[in-house]
mmCIF file of C-alpha atoms in Angstrom:
data_model
loop_
_atom_site.group_PDB
_atom_site.id
_atom_site.type_symbol
_atom_site.label_atom_id
_atom_site.label_comp_id
_atom_site.label_asym_id
_atom_site.label_seq_id
_atom_site.Cartn_x
_atom_site.Cartn_y
_atom_site.Cartn_z
ATOM 1 C CA MET P 1 -6.622 25.085 -48.559
ATOM 2 C CA LYS P 2 -7.269 21.441 -47.547
ATOM 3 C CA LYS P 3 -6.043 20.392 -44.123
ATOM 4 C CA ILE P 4 -4.699 16.800 -44.026
ATOM 5 C CA ALA P 5 -3.662 14.973 -40.872
ATOM 6 C CA ILE P 6 -0.649 12.651 -41.191
ATOM 7 C CA ILE P 7 -0.397 9.892 -38.609
ATOM 8 C CA LEU P 8 3.127 8.679 -37.931
ATOM 9 C CA SER P 9 4.307 5.857 -35.717
ATOM 10 C CA GLY P 10 7.962 6.283 -34.993
ATOM 11 C CA CYS P 11 10.971 6.473 -37.287
ATOM 12 C CA GLY P 12 12.210 3.458 -39.138
ATOM 13 C CA PHE P 13 10.794 1.029 -41.754
ATOM 14 C CA LEU P 14 11.221 -1.965 -39.472
ATOM 15 C CA ASP P 15 9.662 -0.506 -36.294
ATOM 16 C CA GLY P 16 7.783 2.677 -37.213
ATOM 17 C CA THR P 17 7.006 4.924 -40.149
ATOM 18 C CA GLU P 18 9.026 4.456 -43.317
ATOM 19 C CA ASN P 19 10.876 7.765 -43.886
ATOM 20 C CA HIS P 20 10.585 7.842 -47.625
ATOM 21 C CA GLU P 21 6.855 7.223 -47.490
ATOM 22 C CA ALA P 22 6.399 10.064 -45.013
ATOM 23 C CA VAL P 23 8.600 12.596 -46.777
ATOM 24 C CA LEU P 24 7.107 11.876 -50.253
ATOM 25 C CA THR P 25 3.554 12.112 -48.821
ATOM 26 C CA LEU P 26 4.362 15.459 -47.198
ATOM 27 C CA LEU P 27 5.959 16.716 -50.492
ATOM 28 C CA ALA P 28 2.916 15.667 -52.479
ATOM 29 C CA LEU P 29 0.582 17.442 -50.143
ATOM 30 C CA GLU P 30 2.713 20.601 -50.278
ATOM 31 C CA ARG P 31 2.781 20.547 -54.058
ATOM 32 C CA SER P 32 -1.071 20.199 -53.986
ATOM 33 C CA ASP P 33 -1.332 23.298 -51.814
ATOM 34 C CA ALA P 34 -2.633 21.273 -48.870
ATOM 35 C CA GLU P 35 -1.698 21.898 -45.240
ATOM 36 C CA ALA P 36 -0.268 18.780 -43.541
ATOM 37 C CA VAL P 37 -0.531 18.483 -39.809
ATOM 38 C CA CYS P 38 1.327 15.596 -38.152
ATOM 39 C CA PHE P 39 0.342 13.471 -35.232
ATOM 40 C CA ALA P 40 1.706 10.402 -33.468
ATOM 41 C CA PRO P 41 0.624 8.566 -30.356
ATOM 42 C CA ASN P 42 2.586 9.365 -27.214
ATOM 43 C CA ILE P 43 3.223 5.761 -26.295
ATOM 44 C CA MET P 44 6.251 3.513 -25.956
ATOM 45 C CA GLN P 45 7.119 1.346 -29.050
ATOM 46 C CA HIS P 46 6.185 -2.301 -28.855
ATOM 47 C CA HIS P 47 9.783 -3.105 -29.816
ATOM 48 C CA VAL P 48 12.856 -1.368 -31.135
ATOM 49 C CA VAL P 49 14.602 -2.861 -34.148
ATOM 50 C CA ASN P 50 18.333 -2.474 -34.793
ATOM 51 C CA HIS P 51 18.142 -1.304 -38.457
ATOM 52 C CA LEU P 52 21.759 -2.397 -39.094
ATOM 53 C CA THR P 53 21.152 -6.095 -38.201
ATOM 54 C CA GLY P 54 17.357 -6.373 -38.427
ATOM 55 C CA THR P 55 17.050 -7.778 -35.039
ATOM 56 C CA VAL P 56 15.023 -6.653 -32.043
ATOM 57 C CA ALA P 57 17.041 -4.589 -29.552
ATOM 58 C CA GLU P 58 15.745 -6.022 -26.308
ATOM 59 C CA ASP P 59 17.529 -3.563 -24.132
ATOM 60 C CA GLU P 60 16.158 -0.405 -25.868
ATOM 61 C CA SER P 61 12.954 1.495 -25.545
ATOM 62 C CA ARG P 62 11.677 4.475 -27.486
ATOM 63 C CA ASN P 63 8.733 6.822 -27.544
ATOM 64 C CA VAL P 64 6.608 6.864 -30.683
ATOM 65 C CA LEU P 65 5.919 10.561 -30.612
ATOM 66 C CA VAL P 66 9.527 11.444 -30.012
ATOM 67 C CA GLU P 67 10.785 9.186 -32.795
ATOM 68 C CA SER P 68 8.099 10.467 -35.190
ATOM 69 C CA ALA P 69 9.306 14.055 -34.502
ATOM 70 C CA ARG P 70 12.593 13.174 -36.212
ATOM 71 C CA ILE P 71 10.914 12.859 -39.520
ATOM 72 C CA VAL P 72 9.052 16.198 -39.371
ATOM 73 C CA ARG P 73 11.720 18.130 -37.435
ATOM 74 C CA GLY P 74 9.520 18.570 -34.347
ATOM 75 C CA ALA P 75 6.423 19.801 -36.133
ATOM 76 C CA ILE P 76 4.150 17.209 -34.647
ATOM 77 C CA ALA P 77 1.484 16.780 -31.930
ATOM 78 C CA ASN P 78 0.171 14.093 -29.674
ATOM 79 C CA LEU P 79 -2.518 12.046 -31.476
ATOM 80 C CA ARG P 80 -4.800 12.559 -28.457
ATOM 81 C CA THR P 81 -5.058 16.245 -29.355
ATOM 82 C CA ILE P 82 -6.345 15.712 -32.877
ATOM 83 C CA GLU P 83 -9.443 17.737 -33.772
ATOM 84 C CA VAL P 84 -11.063 15.756 -36.619
ATOM 85 C CA ASN P 85 -13.809 18.312 -37.307
ATOM 86 C CA GLY P 86 -11.269 20.672 -38.918
ATOM 87 C CA LEU P 87 -9.720 18.095 -41.202
ATOM 88 C CA ASP P 88 -10.411 17.191 -44.711
ATOM 89 C CA ALA P 89 -8.557 13.863 -44.649
ATOM 90 C CA LEU P 90 -6.370 11.617 -42.516
ATOM 91 C CA ILE P 91 -3.488 9.632 -43.796
ATOM 92 C CA PRO P 92 -1.767 6.885 -41.684
ATOM 93 C CA ILE P 93 1.809 6.311 -42.943
ATOM 94 C CA THR P 94 2.601 3.000 -41.338
ATOM 95 C CA SER P 95 1.544 -0.562 -41.140
ATOM 96 C CA LEU P 96 1.826 -0.350 -37.465
ATOM 97 C CA VAL P 97 -1.161 2.009 -36.961
ATOM 98 C CA LYS P 98 -3.393 -1.067 -36.898
ATOM 99 C CA ARG P 99 -1.297 -2.579 -34.084
ATOM 100 C CA ILE P 100 -1.284 0.676 -32.056
ATOM 101 C CA PHE P 101 -5.029 1.121 -32.127
ATOM 102 C CA CYS P 102 -6.100 -2.488 -32.033
ATOM 103 C CA SER P 103 -3.827 -3.765 -29.238
#
């Protein structure tokens, strides 16, 4: 069985991982008999977006790992603990991964 790491970056299409993309990727991996293991960085989000209005919520802060856990019902680990030698592939599900690692 292939072991695939999924990198998430929060929960929300405006300020994190888009839920549909994450769920559909996990479903596709399951249907392919691959084991998905999820990770997210244990950092604070750069900004929090109010998804009702689309505006930045200046007075809110959220942790990326905690928010990512919403999507996978807690089955997630800190990205710092990833063991790449045991993985067959890595899939980042966000446009924010670039910002997280390059900032």
